[in-house]
PDB file of C-alpha atoms and ligand atoms in Angstrom:
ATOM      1  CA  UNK A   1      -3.936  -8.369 -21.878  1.00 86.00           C
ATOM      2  CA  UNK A   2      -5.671  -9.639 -18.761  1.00 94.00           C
ATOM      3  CA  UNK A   3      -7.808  -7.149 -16.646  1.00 98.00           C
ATOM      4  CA  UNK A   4      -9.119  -6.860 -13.225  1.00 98.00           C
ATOM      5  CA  UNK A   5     -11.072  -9.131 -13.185  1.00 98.00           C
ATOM      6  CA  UNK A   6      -8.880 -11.687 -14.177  1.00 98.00           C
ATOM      7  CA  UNK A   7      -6.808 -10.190 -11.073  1.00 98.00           C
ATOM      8  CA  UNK A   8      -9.485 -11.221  -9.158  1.00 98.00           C
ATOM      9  CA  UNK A   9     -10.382 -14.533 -10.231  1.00 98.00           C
ATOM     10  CA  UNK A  10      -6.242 -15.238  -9.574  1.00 98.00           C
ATOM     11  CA  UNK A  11      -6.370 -14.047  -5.818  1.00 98.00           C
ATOM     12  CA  UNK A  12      -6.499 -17.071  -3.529  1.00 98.00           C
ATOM     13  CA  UNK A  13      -8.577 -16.927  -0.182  1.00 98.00           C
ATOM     14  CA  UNK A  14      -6.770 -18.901   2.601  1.00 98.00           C
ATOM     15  CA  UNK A  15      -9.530 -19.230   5.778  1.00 97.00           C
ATOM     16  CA  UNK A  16      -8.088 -18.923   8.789  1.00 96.00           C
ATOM     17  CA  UNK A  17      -4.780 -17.683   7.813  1.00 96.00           C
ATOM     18  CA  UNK A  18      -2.738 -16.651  10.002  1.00 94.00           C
ATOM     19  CA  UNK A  19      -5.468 -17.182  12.832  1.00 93.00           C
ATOM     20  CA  UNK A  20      -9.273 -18.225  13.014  1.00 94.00           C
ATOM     21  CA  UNK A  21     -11.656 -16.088  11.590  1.00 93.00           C
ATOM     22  CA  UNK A  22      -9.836 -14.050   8.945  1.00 93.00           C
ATOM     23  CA  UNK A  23      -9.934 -15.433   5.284  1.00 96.00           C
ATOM     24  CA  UNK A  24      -6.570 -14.187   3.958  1.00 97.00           C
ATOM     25  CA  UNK A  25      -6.425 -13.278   0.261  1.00 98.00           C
ATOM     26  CA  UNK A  26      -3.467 -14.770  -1.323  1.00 98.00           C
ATOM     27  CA  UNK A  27      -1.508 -12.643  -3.977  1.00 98.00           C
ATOM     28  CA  UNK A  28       1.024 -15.259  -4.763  1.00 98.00           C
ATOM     29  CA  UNK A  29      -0.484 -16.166  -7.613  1.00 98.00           C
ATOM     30  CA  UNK A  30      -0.892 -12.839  -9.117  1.00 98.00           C
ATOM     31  CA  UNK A  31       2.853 -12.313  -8.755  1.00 98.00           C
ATOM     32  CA  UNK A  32       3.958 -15.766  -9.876  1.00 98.00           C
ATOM     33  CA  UNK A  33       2.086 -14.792 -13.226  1.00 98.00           C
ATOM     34  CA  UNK A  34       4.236 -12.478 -15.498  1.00 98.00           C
ATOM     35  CA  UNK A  35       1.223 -11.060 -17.288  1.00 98.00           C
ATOM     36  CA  UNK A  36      -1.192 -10.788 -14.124  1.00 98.00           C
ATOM     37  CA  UNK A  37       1.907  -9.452 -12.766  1.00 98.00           C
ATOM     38  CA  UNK A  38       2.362  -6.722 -15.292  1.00 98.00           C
ATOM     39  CA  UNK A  39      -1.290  -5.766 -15.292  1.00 98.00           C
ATOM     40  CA  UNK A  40      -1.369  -5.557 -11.497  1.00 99.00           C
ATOM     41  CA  UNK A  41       1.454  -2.888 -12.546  1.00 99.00           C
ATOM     42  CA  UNK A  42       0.101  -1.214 -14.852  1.00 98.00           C
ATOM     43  CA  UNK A  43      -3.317  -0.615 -13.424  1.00 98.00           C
ATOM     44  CA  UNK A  44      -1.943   0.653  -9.965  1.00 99.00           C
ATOM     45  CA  UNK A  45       0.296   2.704 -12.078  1.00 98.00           C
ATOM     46  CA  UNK A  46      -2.782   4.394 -13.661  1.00 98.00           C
ATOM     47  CA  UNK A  47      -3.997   5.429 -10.180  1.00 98.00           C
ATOM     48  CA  UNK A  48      -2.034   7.975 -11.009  1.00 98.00           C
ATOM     49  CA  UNK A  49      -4.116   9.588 -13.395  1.00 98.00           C
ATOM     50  CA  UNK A  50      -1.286  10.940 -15.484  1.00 97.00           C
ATOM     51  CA  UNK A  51      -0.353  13.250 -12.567  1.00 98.00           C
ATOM     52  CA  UNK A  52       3.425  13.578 -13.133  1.00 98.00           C
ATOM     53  CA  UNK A  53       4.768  11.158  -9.313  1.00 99.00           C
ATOM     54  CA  UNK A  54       7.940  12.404  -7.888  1.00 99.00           C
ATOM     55  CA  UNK A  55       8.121   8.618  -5.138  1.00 99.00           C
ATOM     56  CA  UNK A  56       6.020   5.879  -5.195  1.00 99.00           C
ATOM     57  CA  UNK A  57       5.854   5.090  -1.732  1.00 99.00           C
ATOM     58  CA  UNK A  58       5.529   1.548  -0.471  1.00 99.00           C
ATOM     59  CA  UNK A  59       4.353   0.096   2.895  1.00 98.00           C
ATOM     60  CA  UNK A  60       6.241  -2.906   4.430  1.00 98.00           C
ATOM     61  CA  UNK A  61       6.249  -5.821   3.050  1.00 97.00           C
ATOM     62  CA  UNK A  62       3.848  -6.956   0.176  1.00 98.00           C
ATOM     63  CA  UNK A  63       3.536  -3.143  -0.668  1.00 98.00           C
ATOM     64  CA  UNK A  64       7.294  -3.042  -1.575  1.00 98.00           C
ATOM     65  CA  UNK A  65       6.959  -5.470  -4.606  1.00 98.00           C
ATOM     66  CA  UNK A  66       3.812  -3.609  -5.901  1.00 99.00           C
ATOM     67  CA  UNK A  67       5.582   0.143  -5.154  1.00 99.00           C
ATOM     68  CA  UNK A  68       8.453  -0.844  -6.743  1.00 99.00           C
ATOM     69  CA  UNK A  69       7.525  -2.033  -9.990  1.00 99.00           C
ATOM     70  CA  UNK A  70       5.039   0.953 -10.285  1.00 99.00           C
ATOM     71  CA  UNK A  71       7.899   3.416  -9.513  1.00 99.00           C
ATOM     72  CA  UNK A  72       9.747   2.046 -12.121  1.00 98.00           C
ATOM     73  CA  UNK A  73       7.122   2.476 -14.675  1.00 98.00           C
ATOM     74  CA  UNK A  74       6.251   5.798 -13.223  1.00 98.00           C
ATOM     75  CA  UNK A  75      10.528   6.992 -13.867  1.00 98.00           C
ATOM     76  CA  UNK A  76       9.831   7.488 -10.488  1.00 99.00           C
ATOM     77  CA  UNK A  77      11.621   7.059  -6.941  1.00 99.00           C
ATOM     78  CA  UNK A  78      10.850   4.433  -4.688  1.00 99.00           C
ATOM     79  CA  UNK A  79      10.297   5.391  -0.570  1.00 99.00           C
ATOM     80  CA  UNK A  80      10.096   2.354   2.038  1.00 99.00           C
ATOM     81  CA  UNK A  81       7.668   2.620   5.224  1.00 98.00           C
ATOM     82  CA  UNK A  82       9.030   0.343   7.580  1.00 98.00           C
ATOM     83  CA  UNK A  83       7.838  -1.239  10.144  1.00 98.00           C
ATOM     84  CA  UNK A  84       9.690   0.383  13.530  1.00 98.00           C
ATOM     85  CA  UNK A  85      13.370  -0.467  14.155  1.00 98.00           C
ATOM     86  CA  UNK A  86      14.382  -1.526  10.351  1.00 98.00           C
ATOM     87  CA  UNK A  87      15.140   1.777   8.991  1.00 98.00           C
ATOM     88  CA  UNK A  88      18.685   3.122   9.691  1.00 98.00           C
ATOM     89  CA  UNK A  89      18.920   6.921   9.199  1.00 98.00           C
ATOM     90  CA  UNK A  90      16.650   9.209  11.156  1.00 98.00           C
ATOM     91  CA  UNK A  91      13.260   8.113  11.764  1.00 98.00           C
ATOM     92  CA  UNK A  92       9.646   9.778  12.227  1.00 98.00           C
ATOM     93  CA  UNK A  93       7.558   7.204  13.446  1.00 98.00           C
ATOM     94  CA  UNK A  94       3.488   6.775  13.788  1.00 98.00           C
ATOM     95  CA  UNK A  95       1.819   4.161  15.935  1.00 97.00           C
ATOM     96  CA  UNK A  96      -1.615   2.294  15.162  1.00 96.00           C
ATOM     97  CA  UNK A  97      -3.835  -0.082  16.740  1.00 92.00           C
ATOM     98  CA  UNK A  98      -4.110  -3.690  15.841  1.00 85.00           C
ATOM     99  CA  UNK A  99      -6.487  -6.230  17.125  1.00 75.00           C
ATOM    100  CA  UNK A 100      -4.237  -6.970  20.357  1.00 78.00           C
ATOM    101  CA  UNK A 101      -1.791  -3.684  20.757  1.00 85.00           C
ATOM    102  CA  UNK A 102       0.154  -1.572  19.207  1.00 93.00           C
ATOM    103  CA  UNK A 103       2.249  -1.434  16.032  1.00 96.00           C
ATOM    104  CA  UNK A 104       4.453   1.284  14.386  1.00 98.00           C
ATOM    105  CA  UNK A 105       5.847   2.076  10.903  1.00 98.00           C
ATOM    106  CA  UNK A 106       8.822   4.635  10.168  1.00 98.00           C
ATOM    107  CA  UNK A 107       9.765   6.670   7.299  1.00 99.00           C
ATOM    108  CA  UNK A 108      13.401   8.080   6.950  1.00 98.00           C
ATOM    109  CA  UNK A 109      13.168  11.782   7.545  1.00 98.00           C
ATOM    110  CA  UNK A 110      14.735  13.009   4.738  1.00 98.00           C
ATOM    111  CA  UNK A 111      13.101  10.324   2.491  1.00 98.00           C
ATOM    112  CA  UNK A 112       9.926  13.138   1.274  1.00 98.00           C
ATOM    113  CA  UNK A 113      10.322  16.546   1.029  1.00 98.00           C
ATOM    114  CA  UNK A 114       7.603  19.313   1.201  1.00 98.00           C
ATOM    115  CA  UNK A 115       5.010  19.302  -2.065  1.00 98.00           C
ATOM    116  CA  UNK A 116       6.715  16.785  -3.389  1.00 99.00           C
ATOM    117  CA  UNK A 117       3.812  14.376  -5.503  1.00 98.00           C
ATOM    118  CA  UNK A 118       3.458  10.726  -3.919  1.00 98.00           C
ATOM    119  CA  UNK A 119       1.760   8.000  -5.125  1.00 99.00           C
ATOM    120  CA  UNK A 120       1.050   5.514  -1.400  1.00 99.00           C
ATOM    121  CA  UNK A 121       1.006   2.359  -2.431  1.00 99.00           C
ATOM    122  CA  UNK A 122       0.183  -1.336  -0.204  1.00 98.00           C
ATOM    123  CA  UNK A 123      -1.470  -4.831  -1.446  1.00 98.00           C
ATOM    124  CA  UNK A 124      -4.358  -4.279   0.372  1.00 98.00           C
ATOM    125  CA  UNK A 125      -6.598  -2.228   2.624  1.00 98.00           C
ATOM    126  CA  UNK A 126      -8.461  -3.814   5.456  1.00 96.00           C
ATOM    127  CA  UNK A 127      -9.304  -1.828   8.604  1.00 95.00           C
ATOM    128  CA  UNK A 128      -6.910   1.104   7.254  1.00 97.00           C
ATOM    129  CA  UNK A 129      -5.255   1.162  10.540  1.00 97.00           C
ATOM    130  CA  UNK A 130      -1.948   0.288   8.671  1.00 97.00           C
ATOM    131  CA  UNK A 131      -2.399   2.811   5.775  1.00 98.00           C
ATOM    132  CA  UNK A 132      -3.697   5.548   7.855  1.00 98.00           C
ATOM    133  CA  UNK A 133      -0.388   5.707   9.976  1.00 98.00           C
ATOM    134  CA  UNK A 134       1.844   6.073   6.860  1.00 98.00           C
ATOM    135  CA  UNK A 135      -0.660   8.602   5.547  1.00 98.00           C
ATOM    136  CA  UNK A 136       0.103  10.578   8.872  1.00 98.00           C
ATOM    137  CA  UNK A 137       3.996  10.202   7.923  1.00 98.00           C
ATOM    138  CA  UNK A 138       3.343  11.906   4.554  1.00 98.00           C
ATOM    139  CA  UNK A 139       0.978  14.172   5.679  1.00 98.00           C
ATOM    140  CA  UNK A 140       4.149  15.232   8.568  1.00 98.00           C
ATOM    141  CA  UNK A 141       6.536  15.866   5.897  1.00 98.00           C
ATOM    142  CA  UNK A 142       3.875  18.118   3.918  1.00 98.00           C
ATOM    143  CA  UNK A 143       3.931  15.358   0.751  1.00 98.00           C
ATOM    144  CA  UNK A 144       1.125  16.280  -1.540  1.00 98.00           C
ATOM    145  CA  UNK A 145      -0.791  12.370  -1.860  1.00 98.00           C
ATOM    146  CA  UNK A 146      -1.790  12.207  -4.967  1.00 98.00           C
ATOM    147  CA  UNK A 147      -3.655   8.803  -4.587  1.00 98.00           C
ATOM    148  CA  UNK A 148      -3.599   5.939  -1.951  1.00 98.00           C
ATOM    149  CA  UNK A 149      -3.765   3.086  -3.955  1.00 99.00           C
ATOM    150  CA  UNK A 150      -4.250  -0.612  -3.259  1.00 98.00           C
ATOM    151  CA  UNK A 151      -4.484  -3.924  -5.527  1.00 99.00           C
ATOM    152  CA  UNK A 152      -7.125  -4.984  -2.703  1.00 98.00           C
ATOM    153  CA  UNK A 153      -9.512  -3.411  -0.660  1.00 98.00           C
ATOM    154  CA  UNK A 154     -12.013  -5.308   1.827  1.00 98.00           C
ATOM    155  CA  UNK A 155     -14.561  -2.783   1.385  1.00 98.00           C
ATOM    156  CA  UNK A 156     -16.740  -4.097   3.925  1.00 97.00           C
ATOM    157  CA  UNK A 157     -14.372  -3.259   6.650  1.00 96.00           C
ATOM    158  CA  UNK A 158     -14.515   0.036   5.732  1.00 97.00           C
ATOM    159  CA  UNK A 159     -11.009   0.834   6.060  1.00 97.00           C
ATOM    160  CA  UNK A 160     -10.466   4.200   3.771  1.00 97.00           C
ATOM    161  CA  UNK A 161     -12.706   6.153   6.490  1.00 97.00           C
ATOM    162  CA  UNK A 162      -9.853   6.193   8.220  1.00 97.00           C
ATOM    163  CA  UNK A 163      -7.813   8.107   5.107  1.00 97.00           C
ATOM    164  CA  UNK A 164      -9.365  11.423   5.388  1.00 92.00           C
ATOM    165  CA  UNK A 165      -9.808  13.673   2.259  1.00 94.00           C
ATOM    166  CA  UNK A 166      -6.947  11.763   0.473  1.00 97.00           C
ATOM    167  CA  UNK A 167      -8.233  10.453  -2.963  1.00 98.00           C
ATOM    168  CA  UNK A 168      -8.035   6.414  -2.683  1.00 98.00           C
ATOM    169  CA  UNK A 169      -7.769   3.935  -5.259  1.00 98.00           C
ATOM    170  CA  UNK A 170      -8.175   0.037  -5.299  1.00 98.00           C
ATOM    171  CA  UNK A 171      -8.144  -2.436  -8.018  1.00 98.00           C
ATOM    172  CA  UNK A 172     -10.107  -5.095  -6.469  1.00 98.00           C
ATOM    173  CA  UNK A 173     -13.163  -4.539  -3.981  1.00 98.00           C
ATOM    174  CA  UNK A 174     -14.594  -6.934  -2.200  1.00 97.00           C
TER     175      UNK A 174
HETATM  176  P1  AMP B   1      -5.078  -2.919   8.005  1.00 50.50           P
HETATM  177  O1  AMP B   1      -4.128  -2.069   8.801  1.00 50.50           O
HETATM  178  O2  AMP B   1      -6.123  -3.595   8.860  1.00 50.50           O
HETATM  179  O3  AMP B   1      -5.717  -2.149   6.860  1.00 50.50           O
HETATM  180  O4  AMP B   1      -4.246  -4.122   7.406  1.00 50.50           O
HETATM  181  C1  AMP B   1      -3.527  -3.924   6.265  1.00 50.50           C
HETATM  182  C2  AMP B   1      -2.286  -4.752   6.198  1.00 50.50           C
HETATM  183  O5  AMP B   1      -2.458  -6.070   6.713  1.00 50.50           O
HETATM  184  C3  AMP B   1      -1.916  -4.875   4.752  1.00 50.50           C
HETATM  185  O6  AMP B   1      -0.578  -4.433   4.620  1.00 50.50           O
HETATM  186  C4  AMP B   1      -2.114  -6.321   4.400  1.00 50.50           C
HETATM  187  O7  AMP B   1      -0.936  -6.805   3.833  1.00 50.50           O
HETATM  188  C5  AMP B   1      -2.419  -7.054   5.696  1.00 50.50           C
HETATM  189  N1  AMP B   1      -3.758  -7.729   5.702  1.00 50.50           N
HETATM  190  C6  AMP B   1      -4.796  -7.424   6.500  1.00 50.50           C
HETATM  191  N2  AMP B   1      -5.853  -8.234   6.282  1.00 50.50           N
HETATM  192  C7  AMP B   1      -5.473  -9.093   5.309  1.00 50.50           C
HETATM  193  C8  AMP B   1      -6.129 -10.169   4.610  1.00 50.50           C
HETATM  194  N3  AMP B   1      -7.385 -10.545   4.875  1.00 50.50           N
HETATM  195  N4  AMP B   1      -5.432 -10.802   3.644  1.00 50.50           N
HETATM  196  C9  AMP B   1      -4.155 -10.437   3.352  1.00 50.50           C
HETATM  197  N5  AMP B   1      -3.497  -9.441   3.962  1.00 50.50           N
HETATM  198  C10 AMP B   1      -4.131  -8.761   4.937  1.00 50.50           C
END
């Protein structure tokens, strides 16, 4: 069975994708791969440290294929954070800065209830500005976060400084 590091060496960095300056990291190939695939699973799966998960819950869009699959393997329910104006029932919303402006990401309302155990999951964690706002949504609806977990994480941005206490998890660090 392959491990991280073969996760790694899979990962393709795109420069200047989608603008000048940032070297985008590629998980096509990962998923493309049924047993890179399956590892990715199972290793973000075991984030969870055994804890028994009540919703894995993904953030929009690459974090949905990862959250998923991990939910599945977990017996456990899936949650989608949208970005704002997708979602169709009631909303909370939380807003974060990007480079130029403003985005925001909703959760349905009823979608976590209070002490319920969540596994967070997304591709990857840059500045944490993403991450951070969906960790607000959880924290809103009293979830208890039992990791934040990422395949990725470009450590040198320092991104999970923005995640408070929560415990996070990545499989790759750059
Ligand atoms: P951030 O809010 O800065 O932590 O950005 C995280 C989100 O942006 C993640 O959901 C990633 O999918 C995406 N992202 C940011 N930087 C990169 C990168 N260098 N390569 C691929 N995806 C990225």
């Amino acid at each position: 069975m392959p491990d991280a590091n073969a996760l790694r060496s899979a990962v393709r960095d795109v420069p200047d994708f989608p603008k000048p300056g940032i070297v985008f990291k590629d998980i096509t190939p990962i998923l493309g791969n049924g047993d890179l695939f399956q590892t990715s699973i199972r290793l973000l799966a075991e984030t969870a440290r055994g804890s028994h998960i009540d919703k894995v819950v993904g953030i929009d869009a690459r974090g949905f294929i990862f959250a998923a699959a991990v939910a599945d393997r977990l017996k456990a329910g899936f949650v989608p954070i949208r970005k704002k104006g997708k979602l169709p029932w009631k909303t909370r919303e939380a807003s974060y800065t990007l480079e130029y402006g403003e985005a925001a990401v909703e959760i349905h309302q009823d979608a976590v209830h209070p002490g319920e155990k969540i596994l967070l999951v997304d591709d990857l964690l840059a500045t944490g500005g993403t991450a951070a706002a969906a960790v607000r949504l959880l924290d809103q609806l009293k979830a208890e976060i039992v990791s934040v977990s990422f395949l990725i994480e470009l450590a040198f941005l320092e991104g999970r400084q923005k995640l408070g206490e929560h415990e996070i998890s990545s499989i790759i660090s750059y």
